[in-house]
Coordinates of C-alpha atoms in Angstrom, one line a residue:
Chain A
X1 CA 0.0 0.0 0.0
X2 CA 1.1 3.5 -0.6
X3 CA 1.0 5.5 2.6
X4 CA 3.0 6.5 5.6
X5 CA 5.0 4.2 7.9
X6 CA 5.4 5.5 11.4
X7 CA 8.5 4.2 13.2
X8 CA 7.7 3.8 16.9
X9 CA 10.3 4.3 19.6
X10 CA 10.3 1.9 22.4
X11 CA 12.3 1.4 25.6
X12 CA 12.0 -1.5 28.0
X13 CA 9.1 -2.9 26.0
X14 CA 7.0 0.3 26.3
X15 CA 6.2 2.8 23.7
X16 CA 7.8 6.2 24.2
X17 CA 5.6 9.3 24.0
X18 CA 7.7 10.6 21.1
X19 CA 6.0 8.1 18.9
X20 CA 2.8 10.0 19.1
X21 CA 4.4 13.1 17.4
X22 CA 5.2 10.9 14.3
X23 CA 1.6 9.7 14.4
X24 CA 0.4 13.3 14.3
X25 CA 2.5 13.8 11.2
X26 CA 0.9 10.8 9.5
X27 CA -2.6 12.1 10.4
X28 CA -1.8 15.6 9.0
X29 CA -0.6 14.3 5.6
X30 CA -3.6 12.1 5.4
X31 CA -4.1 8.7 3.7
X32 CA -3.5 5.3 5.3
X33 CA -0.7 4.8 7.7
X34 CA 0.9 1.9 9.6
X35 CA 3.1 1.8 12.6
X36 CA 6.2 -0.4 13.0
X37 CA 7.6 -1.3 16.4
X38 CA 11.0 -2.9 16.6
X39 CA 12.7 -4.1 19.7
X40 CA 12.4 -6.4 22.7
X41 CA 8.8 -6.9 23.7
X42 CA 7.6 -5.3 20.5
X43 CA 4.4 -7.3 20.3
X44 CA 3.3 -6.0 23.8
X45 CA 4.2 -2.5 22.9
X46 CA 2.4 -2.7 19.6
X47 CA -0.9 -3.2 21.5
X48 CA -0.4 0.2 23.1
X49 CA -0.6 1.7 19.6
X50 CA -3.7 -0.1 18.4
X51 CA -6.0 2.8 19.2
X52 CA -4.5 5.5 17.0
X53 CA -6.3 4.8 13.7
X54 CA -3.4 2.9 12.0
X55 CA -4.4 0.4 9.3
X56 CA -2.1 -2.0 11.2
X57 CA 0.7 -2.1 13.7
X58 CA 3.6 -4.2 12.7
X59 CA 5.6 -5.8 15.5
X60 CA 9.1 -7.0 15.0
X61 CA 10.4 -8.7 18.2
X62 CA 14.2 -8.4 18.1
X63 CA 16.9 -7.6 20.7
X64 CA 17.8 -4.6 18.5
X65 CA 19.1 -1.6 20.4
X66 CA 21.5 -0.1 17.9
X67 CA 20.6 1.5 14.6
X68 CA 22.9 -0.9 12.7
X69 CA 20.3 -3.6 13.6
X70 CA 17.2 -1.4 13.5
X71 CA 17.7 0.3 10.1
X72 CA 17.7 -2.9 7.9
X73 CA 14.5 -4.0 9.6
X74 CA 12.7 -0.7 9.3
X75 CA 13.8 -0.5 5.6
X76 CA 12.6 -4.0 4.9
X77 CA 9.2 -3.3 6.5
X78 CA 8.9 -0.1 4.4
X79 CA 9.8 -1.9 1.2
X80 CA 7.6 -4.9 1.8
X81 CA 4.6 -2.7 2.5
X82 CA 5.4 -0.3 -0.4
X83 CA 5.2 2.8 1.8
X84 CA 6.1 6.1 0.1
X85 CA 6.9 8.0 3.4
X86 CA 8.7 6.8 6.5
X87 CA 8.4 9.1 9.5
X88 CA 10.1 9.1 12.9
X89 CA 10.2 11.7 15.6
X90 CA 13.4 13.7 15.7
X91 CA 14.6 12.4 19.1
X92 CA 18.2 11.2 19.3
X93 CA 16.7 7.8 18.4
X94 CA 15.1 9.1 15.3
X95 CA 18.0 11.3 14.2
X96 CA 20.4 8.3 14.7
X97 CA 18.2 6.0 12.7
X98 CA 16.5 7.9 9.9
X99 CA 19.5 8.8 7.7
X100 CA 20.5 5.1 7.5
X101 CA 17.0 4.1 6.6
X102 CA 16.9 6.8 3.9
X103 CA 20.1 5.4 2.3
X104 CA 18.7 1.9 2.4
X105 CA 15.6 3.0 0.6
X106 CA 17.4 5.4 -1.9
X107 CA 15.2 8.0 -0.3
X108 CA 15.7 11.7 0.2
X109 CA 15.6 12.7 3.9
X110 CA 13.8 15.7 5.3
X111 CA 15.3 16.1 8.8
X112 CA 13.8 17.8 11.9
X113 CA 10.8 19.4 10.2
X114 CA 8.5 21.7 12.1
X115 CA 5.7 21.9 9.5
X116 CA 4.4 19.9 6.5
X117 CA 2.2 21.2 3.7
X118 CA 0.6 18.9 1.2
X119 CA 0.1 20.7 -2.1
X120 CA -1.5 18.7 -5.0
X121 CA -0.2 15.4 -3.6
X122 CA 3.3 16.9 -3.2
X123 CA 4.7 17.3 0.3
X124 CA 6.7 20.4 1.3
X125 CA 8.6 20.3 4.5
X126 CA 9.5 23.4 6.6
X127 CA 12.5 23.1 8.8
X128 CA 14.4 25.4 11.2
X129 CA 18.0 26.2 10.2
X130 CA 20.7 28.6 11.2
X131 CA 20.0 28.1 14.9
X132 CA 16.3 28.8 14.4
X133 CA 16.9 32.1 12.6
X134 CA 15.5 30.9 9.3
X135 CA 13.0 28.3 8.0
X136 CA 13.8 26.5 4.8
X137 CA 11.1 24.8 2.6
X138 CA 12.4 21.5 1.5
X139 CA 11.2 19.3 -1.4
X140 CA 12.2 15.6 -1.6
X141 CA 12.7 14.6 -5.2
X142 CA 12.8 10.8 -4.7
X143 CA 9.6 8.6 -4.9
X144 CA 10.2 7.4 -1.3
X145 CA 10.8 10.0 1.4
X146 CA 12.1 9.7 4.9
X147 CA 11.1 12.4 7.4
X148 CA 11.9 13.2 11.0
X149 CA 9.5 15.6 12.9
X150 CA 10.1 17.9 15.8
X151 CA 8.4 16.8 18.9
X152 CA 7.8 20.4 19.9
X153 CA 5.8 21.3 16.8
X154 CA 4.1 18.0 16.3
X155 CA 2.1 17.6 19.5
X156 CA 1.5 14.0 20.7
X157 CA -1.5 12.4 18.9
X158 CA -4.4 11.4 21.1
X159 CA -5.8 7.9 20.8
X160 CA -8.8 7.9 18.4
X161 CA -10.3 4.5 19.4
X162 CA -10.7 1.5 17.2
X163 CA -8.4 -1.5 17.3
X164 CA -5.7 -1.7 14.6
X165 CA -4.7 -5.3 13.9
X166 CA -1.3 -6.2 15.2
X167 CA 0.9 -8.1 12.7
X168 CA 4.1 -9.8 13.5
X169 CA 7.1 -9.6 11.1
X170 CA 10.6 -11.0 11.3
X171 CA 13.7 -8.8 11.5
X172 CA 16.0 -8.4 8.5
X173 CA 19.1 -10.5 8.6
X174 CA 22.0 -8.9 10.5
X175 CA 24.5 -7.0 8.4
X176 CA 28.3 -6.9 9.2
X177 CA 28.0 -3.4 10.8
X178 CA 25.6 -4.9 13.4
X179 CA 28.3 -7.1 14.9
X180 CA 30.5 -4.0 15.4
X181 CA 28.1 -1.9 17.4
X182 CA 27.3 -2.9 20.9
X183 CA 25.1 -1.1 23.4
X184 CA 26.9 -1.3 26.8
X185 CA 24.7 0.6 29.2
X186 CA 22.5 3.6 29.8
X187 CA 23.5 6.0 32.6
X188 CA 20.4 8.1 33.5
X189 CA 20.2 11.1 35.7
X190 CA 18.3 10.3 38.9
X191 CA 15.7 13.0 38.5
X192 CA 12.2 12.6 39.8
X193 CA 11.1 15.7 37.8
X194 CA 9.2 15.7 34.5
X195 CA 11.3 15.2 31.4
X196 CA 12.6 18.5 29.9
X197 CA 11.0 17.7 26.5
X198 CA 7.6 17.0 28.0
X199 CA 7.3 19.4 30.9
X200 CA 4.6 22.0 30.9
X201 CA 6.8 24.4 32.8
X202 CA 10.6 24.7 32.5
X203 CA 12.8 26.6 35.0
X204 CA 16.3 27.2 33.6
X205 CA 19.3 28.7 35.2
X206 CA 22.5 30.4 34.0
X207 CA 26.1 30.5 35.2
X208 CA 25.5 33.3 37.7
X209 CA 23.7 30.8 40.0
X210 CA 27.1 29.2 40.6
X211 CA 27.1 26.6 43.4
X212 CA 23.6 27.6 44.5
X213 CA 22.1 26.4 41.2
X214 CA 20.0 23.6 42.9
X215 CA 19.4 25.5 46.1
X216 CA 17.8 28.4 44.2
X217 CA 16.0 26.7 41.4
X218 CA 14.7 23.5 43.0
X219 CA 12.1 25.2 45.3
X220 CA 10.8 27.2 42.2
X221 CA 10.6 24.0 40.1
X222 CA 8.8 22.3 43.0
X223 CA 6.3 25.1 43.3
X224 CA 5.5 24.9 39.6
X225 CA 5.9 21.1 39.0
X226 CA 8.6 22.2 36.5
X227 CA 11.5 20.5 34.9
X228 CA 14.9 22.1 35.4
X229 CA 17.0 23.3 32.5
X230 CA 20.3 25.1 32.3
X231 CA 22.4 27.3 29.9
X232 CA 25.4 25.8 28.3
X233 CA 27.6 28.1 30.4
X234 CA 26.1 26.7 33.6
X235 CA 26.7 23.1 32.4
X236 CA 30.2 23.8 31.2
X237 CA 31.1 25.4 34.5
X238 CA 29.8 22.2 36.3
X239 CA 27.0 24.0 38.2
X240 CA 24.4 22.0 36.4
X241 CA 24.4 18.4 35.1
X242 CA 25.1 18.2 31.3
X243 CA 21.8 16.5 30.5
X244 CA 20.0 19.7 31.7
X245 CA 21.4 21.8 28.9
X246 CA 18.8 23.7 26.8
X247 CA 19.9 25.0 23.5
X248 CA 21.3 24.1 20.1
X249 CA 23.6 21.3 21.4
X250 CA 21.3 20.4 24.3
X251 CA 17.5 19.9 24.4
X252 CA 14.9 21.8 22.4
X253 CA 12.0 22.7 24.6
X254 CA 8.7 24.4 24.0
X255 CA 6.7 24.4 27.3
X256 CA 3.8 26.5 28.2
X257 CA 6.0 28.5 30.5
X258 CA 9.8 29.0 30.4
X259 CA 11.4 30.9 33.2
X260 CA 15.0 31.9 32.4
X261 CA 16.9 32.7 35.6
X262 CA 20.2 34.6 35.3
X263 CA 20.4 33.6 31.6
X264 CA 21.8 36.2 29.3
X265 CA 20.3 34.7 26.1
X266 CA 23.1 33.5 23.8
X267 CA 21.9 32.6 20.3
X268 CA 22.6 29.0 20.9
X269 CA 20.4 29.0 24.0
X270 CA 17.6 30.9 22.4
X271 CA 17.5 28.4 19.5
X272 CA 16.5 25.7 22.0
X273 CA 13.7 27.5 23.8
X274 CA 12.2 30.2 21.7
X275 CA 9.2 28.0 20.8
X276 CA 8.0 28.3 24.4
X277 CA 4.5 29.8 24.7
X278 CA 5.3 32.2 27.5
X279 CA 8.9 33.3 28.4
X280 CA 9.8 34.9 31.7
X281 CA 13.3 36.4 32.1
X282 CA 14.8 37.3 35.5
X283 CA 18.2 39.0 35.2
X284 CA 19.8 41.9 36.9
X285 CA 21.3 43.1 33.7
X286 CA 18.6 45.2 31.9
X287 CA 20.5 44.9 28.6
X288 CA 20.6 41.1 28.6
X289 CA 19.5 39.8 25.1
X290 CA 17.0 37.4 26.8
X291 CA 14.7 40.4 27.5
X292 CA 14.3 40.9 23.7
X293 CA 12.3 37.7 23.5
X294 CA 10.8 37.5 26.9
X295 CA 7.1 38.1 27.4
X296 CA 7.7 39.2 30.9
X297 CA 11.0 40.6 32.1
X298 CA 12.0 41.3 35.7
X299 CA 15.2 43.2 36.2
X300 CA 16.3 42.1 39.6
X301 CA 18.9 40.2 41.4
X302 CA 17.9 36.5 41.0
X303 CA 19.0 35.6 44.5
X304 CA 16.3 38.0 45.8
X305 CA 13.7 37.5 43.1
X306 CA 13.5 33.7 43.0
X307 CA 12.9 33.1 46.7
X308 CA 10.3 35.8 46.7
X309 CA 8.7 34.3 43.6
X310 CA 8.5 30.9 45.4
X311 CA 6.8 32.5 48.4
X312 CA 4.4 34.5 46.2
X313 CA 3.4 31.5 44.1
X314 CA 2.8 29.4 47.2
X315 CA 0.7 32.1 49.0
X316 CA -1.5 32.7 45.9
X317 CA -2.0 29.1 44.7
Chain B
X1 CA 45.6 5.5 13.4
X2 CA 44.4 7.5 10.5
X3 CA 41.4 9.8 10.8
X4 CA 39.4 11.6 8.2
X5 CA 37.6 14.7 9.5
X6 CA 34.8 16.2 7.4
X7 CA 34.4 20.0 7.9
X8 CA 32.1 22.7 6.5
X9 CA 32.5 26.4 6.2
X10 CA 29.4 28.3 7.5
X11 CA 28.3 31.8 8.2
X12 CA 29.4 33.0 11.6
X13 CA 27.2 31.0 14.1
X14 CA 27.5 33.7 16.7
X15 CA 25.7 36.1 14.5
X16 CA 23.1 34.0 12.8
X17 CA 20.3 36.2 14.2
X18 CA 21.5 38.8 11.6
X19 CA 20.4 36.6 8.7
X20 CA 18.2 38.3 6.0
X21 CA 16.1 37.2 3.2
X22 CA 17.0 38.1 -0.3
X23 CA 14.4 39.6 -2.7
X24 CA 14.3 36.1 -4.3
X25 CA 13.3 34.6 -1.0
X26 CA 16.7 33.0 -0.4
X27 CA 18.7 33.1 2.8
X28 CA 21.2 35.9 2.7
X29 CA 24.2 35.7 5.0
X30 CA 26.0 38.8 3.6
X31 CA 28.0 40.5 6.3
X32 CA 28.4 37.3 8.3
X33 CA 32.0 36.2 8.5
X34 CA 32.6 32.7 7.1
X35 CA 33.9 30.3 9.7
X36 CA 34.4 26.6 10.2
X37 CA 31.3 25.0 11.7
X38 CA 32.1 24.8 15.4
X39 CA 31.2 21.2 15.8
X40 CA 33.6 20.3 13.0
X41 CA 36.3 22.2 14.8
X42 CA 35.5 20.0 17.8
X43 CA 35.8 17.0 15.5
X44 CA 39.3 18.1 14.5
X45 CA 40.3 18.6 18.1
X46 CA 39.1 15.1 18.9
X47 CA 41.0 13.7 15.9
X48 CA 44.2 15.4 17.1
X49 CA 43.8 14.2 20.7
X50 CA 43.3 10.6 19.4
X51 CA 46.5 10.7 17.3
X52 CA 49.0 12.2 19.9
X53 CA 50.3 11.8 23.4
X54 CA 48.8 14.8 25.2
X55 CA 52.0 15.3 27.2
X56 CA 54.0 15.8 24.0
X57 CA 51.7 17.1 21.2
X58 CA 54.6 18.0 18.9
X59 CA 55.1 14.4 18.0
X60 CA 52.3 13.2 15.6
X61 CA 51.4 9.5 16.3
X62 CA 48.8 9.2 13.5
X63 CA 47.5 11.0 10.5
X64 CA 44.6 13.4 10.4
X65 CA 43.2 14.4 7.0
X66 CA 40.6 17.2 6.9
X67 CA 38.2 17.3 3.9
X68 CA 35.7 19.9 2.9
X69 CA 33.2 20.2 0.0
X70 CA 33.3 23.8 -1.1
X71 CA 34.7 26.5 -3.4
X72 CA 38.2 27.9 -3.5
X73 CA 37.2 30.4 -0.8
X74 CA 37.2 27.5 1.7
X75 CA 40.9 27.0 1.4
X76 CA 41.9 29.5 4.1
X77 CA 39.8 27.4 6.6
X78 CA 41.7 24.3 5.5
X79 CA 45.0 26.1 5.9
X80 CA 44.0 27.2 9.3
X81 CA 43.2 23.6 10.3
X82 CA 46.6 22.5 8.9
X83 CA 48.1 25.1 11.2
X84 CA 46.1 23.7 14.1
X85 CA 47.6 20.3 13.5
X86 CA 45.9 18.4 10.7
X87 CA 48.5 16.6 8.5
X88 CA 46.8 16.9 5.1
X89 CA 43.8 18.6 3.6
X90 CA 41.5 17.8 0.7
X91 CA 39.0 20.2 -1.0
X92 CA 36.3 18.7 -3.1
X93 CA 35.5 21.6 -5.5
X94 CA 31.7 22.3 -5.3
X95 CA 29.2 24.9 -4.3
X96 CA 26.4 24.5 -1.8
X97 CA 23.8 24.5 -4.5
X98 CA 25.3 21.3 -6.0
X99 CA 25.2 19.4 -2.6
X100 CA 22.8 17.7 -0.3
X101 CA 23.6 15.5 2.6
X102 CA 23.3 12.4 0.4
X103 CA 25.8 13.7 -2.2
X104 CA 28.3 14.7 0.5
X105 CA 27.9 11.2 2.1
X106 CA 28.6 9.5 -1.2
X107 CA 31.5 11.8 -1.9
X108 CA 33.0 11.0 1.5
X109 CA 32.4 7.3 0.8
X110 CA 34.5 7.5 -2.3
X111 CA 37.2 9.3 -0.4
X112 CA 37.1 6.7 2.4
X113 CA 37.5 4.0 -0.2
X114 CA 40.8 5.5 -1.4
X115 CA 42.1 7.0 1.9
X116 CA 41.2 4.0 4.1
X117 CA 41.0 5.8 7.4
X118 CA 40.2 3.9 10.6
X119 CA 37.7 6.6 11.7
X120 CA 35.7 9.3 10.2
X121 CA 34.9 12.2 12.5
X122 CA 32.3 14.9 11.9
X123 CA 30.4 17.5 13.9
X124 CA 27.0 16.1 14.9
X125 CA 25.5 18.6 12.6
X126 CA 26.7 21.6 10.6
X127 CA 25.7 25.0 11.9
X128 CA 23.7 26.2 8.8
X129 CA 21.4 23.4 7.6
X130 CA 21.6 21.5 11.0
X131 CA 20.5 18.3 9.2
X132 CA 22.4 15.9 11.4
X133 CA 22.5 13.3 8.6
X134 CA 25.8 13.1 6.7
X135 CA 27.7 10.9 9.3
X136 CA 24.9 8.4 9.5
X137 CA 24.4 8.3 5.7
X138 CA 28.1 7.8 5.3
X139 CA 28.2 4.9 7.8
X140 CA 25.4 3.2 6.0
X141 CA 27.1 3.7 2.6
X142 CA 30.2 2.2 4.1
X143 CA 28.5 -0.6 6.0
X144 CA 30.2 0.7 9.1
X145 CA 28.9 1.2 12.7
X146 CA 28.2 4.8 13.8
X147 CA 28.3 6.6 17.1
X148 CA 26.3 9.8 17.0
X149 CA 26.0 12.6 19.7
X150 CA 29.4 11.6 21.1
X151 CA 30.3 13.5 24.3
X152 CA 33.2 11.2 25.2
X153 CA 35.4 8.7 23.5
X154 CA 37.6 6.1 25.1
X155 CA 40.0 4.3 22.7
X156 CA 40.5 0.6 23.3
X157 CA 43.9 0.2 21.8
X158 CA 42.6 1.9 18.6
X159 CA 40.7 -1.3 17.8
X160 CA 37.4 -0.1 19.3
X161 CA 36.0 3.1 20.8
X162 CA 33.7 3.2 23.8
X163 CA 31.6 6.3 23.1
X164 CA 29.4 8.2 25.6
X165 CA 26.4 9.3 23.5
X166 CA 24.6 12.2 25.1
X167 CA 20.9 11.5 24.5
X168 CA 17.8 12.8 26.3
X169 CA 18.5 13.0 29.9
X170 CA 21.1 10.1 29.8
X171 CA 24.4 8.9 28.5
X172 CA 24.3 5.8 26.4
X173 CA 27.5 3.9 26.2
X174 CA 28.2 2.3 22.9
X175 CA 31.1 0.3 21.8
X176 CA 32.0 0.5 18.1
X177 CA 34.7 -1.7 16.6
X178 CA 36.7 0.3 14.1
X179 CA 36.5 1.4 11.4
X180 CA 33.6 3.6 12.4
X181 CA 31.9 7.0 11.9
X182 CA 31.7 9.2 15.0
X183 CA 29.8 12.5 15.2
X184 CA 30.6 14.8 18.1
X185 CA 28.9 17.3 20.4
X186 CA 30.6 20.3 22.1
X187 CA 31.2 18.2 25.2
X188 CA 33.8 16.2 23.4
X189 CA 36.4 19.0 23.9
X190 CA 36.1 19.0 27.7
X191 CA 39.5 18.3 29.4
X192 CA 38.9 14.6 30.0
X193 CA 36.5 13.7 27.2
X194 CA 38.9 12.0 24.9
X195 CA 41.0 9.1 26.2
X196 CA 43.4 8.2 23.5
X197 CA 45.6 5.1 23.2
X198 CA 48.7 7.3 23.7
X199 CA 47.9 9.8 26.4
X200 CA 48.2 8.9 30.1
X201 CA 44.7 8.8 31.7
X202 CA 46.0 11.3 34.3
X203 CA 46.5 13.9 31.5
X204 CA 44.2 16.9 31.5
X205 CA 43.7 18.9 28.3
X206 CA 42.7 22.5 28.4
X207 CA 39.0 23.1 27.9
X208 CA 38.0 23.6 24.3
X209 CA 39.9 23.5 21.0
X210 CA 43.6 24.4 20.6
X211 CA 44.8 27.4 18.7
X212 CA 47.5 27.3 16.1
X213 CA 50.9 28.7 17.0
X214 CA 52.4 31.2 14.6
X215 CA 55.3 28.8 13.7
X216 CA 52.7 26.1 13.0
X217 CA 50.8 28.4 10.7
X218 CA 53.9 29.2 8.7
X219 CA 54.8 25.5 8.6
X220 CA 51.3 24.6 7.5
X221 CA 51.9 26.4 4.2
X222 CA 54.1 23.5 3.2
X223 CA 51.5 20.8 4.2
X224 CA 49.7 19.2 1.3
X225 CA 46.3 20.6 0.3
X226 CA 44.8 18.6 -2.6
X227 CA 41.9 19.6 -4.8
X228 CA 39.5 17.1 -6.3
X229 CA 36.5 17.3 -8.6
X230 CA 33.1 16.4 -7.2
X231 CA 32.3 14.5 -10.4
X232 CA 35.3 12.3 -9.9
X233 CA 33.9 11.2 -6.5
X234 CA 30.2 11.2 -7.3
X235 CA 29.6 10.7 -11.0
X236 CA 25.8 11.0 -10.6
X237 CA 25.3 13.9 -8.2
X238 CA 21.6 14.2 -8.6
X239 CA 20.1 15.8 -5.5
X240 CA 17.6 13.9 -3.4
X241 CA 16.4 17.0 -1.6
X242 CA 16.1 20.7 -2.7
X243 CA 15.3 23.9 -0.9
X244 CA 12.4 25.6 -2.7
X245 CA 12.3 28.7 -0.6
X246 CA 13.0 30.2 2.8
X247 CA 11.3 32.4 5.2
X248 CA 12.3 34.2 8.4
X249 CA 10.5 32.9 11.5
X250 CA 8.1 35.3 13.2
X251 CA 10.1 37.5 15.5
X252 CA 9.3 37.2 19.2
X253 CA 8.5 40.7 20.2
X254 CA 9.9 41.9 23.5
X255 CA 7.1 41.9 26.0
X256 CA 6.8 44.1 29.0
X257 CA 9.0 44.6 32.0
X258 CA 7.4 44.0 35.3
X259 CA 8.3 46.1 38.3
X260 CA 8.4 43.3 40.9
X261 CA 7.6 39.7 41.7
X262 CA 4.0 40.5 42.8
X263 CA 3.3 42.0 39.4
X264 CA 4.9 39.1 37.6
X265 CA 2.8 36.5 39.4
X266 CA -0.4 38.6 38.7
X267 CA 0.4 38.8 35.0
X268 CA 1.2 35.0 34.8
X269 CA -2.1 34.2 36.5
X270 CA -4.5 36.7 34.9
X271 CA -3.0 37.7 31.6
X272 CA -0.9 34.7 30.4
X273 CA -2.9 32.2 32.5
X274 CA 0.0 29.8 32.8
X275 CA 0.2 29.3 36.6

C-alpha cells in the first residue's frame, strides 16, 4: 500500500511518547498509515498503539538496540509494505536511525521538520535552520521519502479509538555493521522531575547561580511542577548536570511557561527555547538579550527575586 | 591511526540572528564572517587528541586528514586547520547548490575507499542546515557502525571506541569496533572527554579547542592541500532534496517589563494564565 510508515520508539518494551508526534504527522498528511515497532517486547508495545487509527501495527520482536540492527529491519518493512513515506520523531533515536533508513531506501531525507504542507499530492517540508533564525522549505525529489519531525511542533496524537490489527514480522538478517556496534549501558540522571522535553513548565538557570544552582532553582521548580534546565555556560562550569542543557547542542523545549533565571540569552540557548509559549526572564542586567524575546522581564537580582517568587506562588496558589 | 575529519564552512554561528532574506526569497548571509562550523572544529580537536600523546603534542602519532566540499574560498579554513595540527587537507570543489547530505555522504564514501581511514569524525551537525545526517548516511554507505552525539570517546587500543552518547537525559555507552563513523557534540572537547591510546589517563587537556601557534601556521603552508572534482567522486550527483524557498520565523517581540515579583505573578495568573 502507498501511505506512511510511522517508526515507533520503544524502551524496555514500552512505547515512548515521542512516537505520538510521528503519528500526528501521519494524520496531518492524510491517507493510510501503519506503525512499525522494533525491539524487545515489540508485540506487547504494539498493542499500546492499536488505538490511534493505523491500518495496522507491525511488531518485530528483536533484541535490536542499535541503529545498525534497526535500520535494515525498518527499511525491509517499508519496502515490503510499499510505503512512500517513512516518519520518525526527531529524538536522538530518530535522528540516529532515519538517515541510515533513507540510504537503504534510496530516499531523500527531510530532517527535523516543524511543518508539513501537502500541495496537490506533493509534500513540502519546513525546517528550522541557522539556529532557528531561518526556516527552509524542502522538497524531496525521490519517490520514497524519509522524514523526522520535531516533537515540539508536532504535539502528541491522542488515541482515536478502534483497534488496529497487530501483525508480526521478522527482523531483517543482520549486516556486518551490526556485529561491530554494541550497546553497553544507559546511565540516566536520577531526577524525579518531569522530562525536559515533555514538561509544561521549565525553569532554567545560568552560570550566575554558581554553586547555588540547585538550592535556588529547586524550590521554584517544585512550586511549579517544573523540569529544570540550564544554559550551556552553567553546564560547562559544572554547576548543572550536562543533561539539563537547553539550546542548540542540548535539548529543544517548547513548554507553556519557560522561566530563564540569570540567563543572558546567547543565540545557541535561544535556539533551544524560543518556541516556548510564555517566556519569563529574570536577570539583573537590563541589557541582557534574553529580554528581547521575553514576554515578561524582571530586572532584579535573581537571589532576591527567585525566593520571593516561590513565596508569592505558594501564597497565591 | 588515520582519521578523516569532514568539515564545513558556514556563516558566523555567533551572529546568525542577523540573517536576512534576499528579494528572491533565499537566505542571505551577507556580512556574516565565514567560519568553520564549530562542531567540525571539535571533531578536528578530537582527531588530534586521538593521534597524539597529550603530554607531547609536537610528535604526531597518527594521521589526520581534513576534507571539505566547497569552493576555492574555503581553502583558508583548511590552511588554518593544517596550522592547528591536521596533517593533510582535501578540498572537493563544489558549491552548496550542488550538494545535499546524500551527495556529501557519497563523496565521503568514495574518499574513504581511497584513503582507508580507521575513523571518520564529523560534527554532529553543521551550523547552517543542521541536518544531522551526513555521518549516519556515510556509515550506511560504508556498511560501518556509527556513534552519534558523542560526548566522550575512550579508545580501546585503537581497535574499538567506547563512546558516551549524550541522549535525552542520559548517557548511552556504545562500543563500536573500528572502522567507524563518529559525530561529536561540544562536550567532546572537555578536558577529559577523549582518552586516546597514547595519552596517560591522568593527563588533562585545556577546555576547548587548541589554537595554532604562529610557527605552526607558517609550517602549514608546506603541508599538502589537494583539490578534487566532485564529479570524480560522485559521477551522478543528482540531489535527493532541494530547498524551494526560505522564510524568516516570526520575531518574538519583546514583551513588557514587570516592576516586581508580585506583578509578575499577577500577570502570569491573569494575563498569560499559565500558573
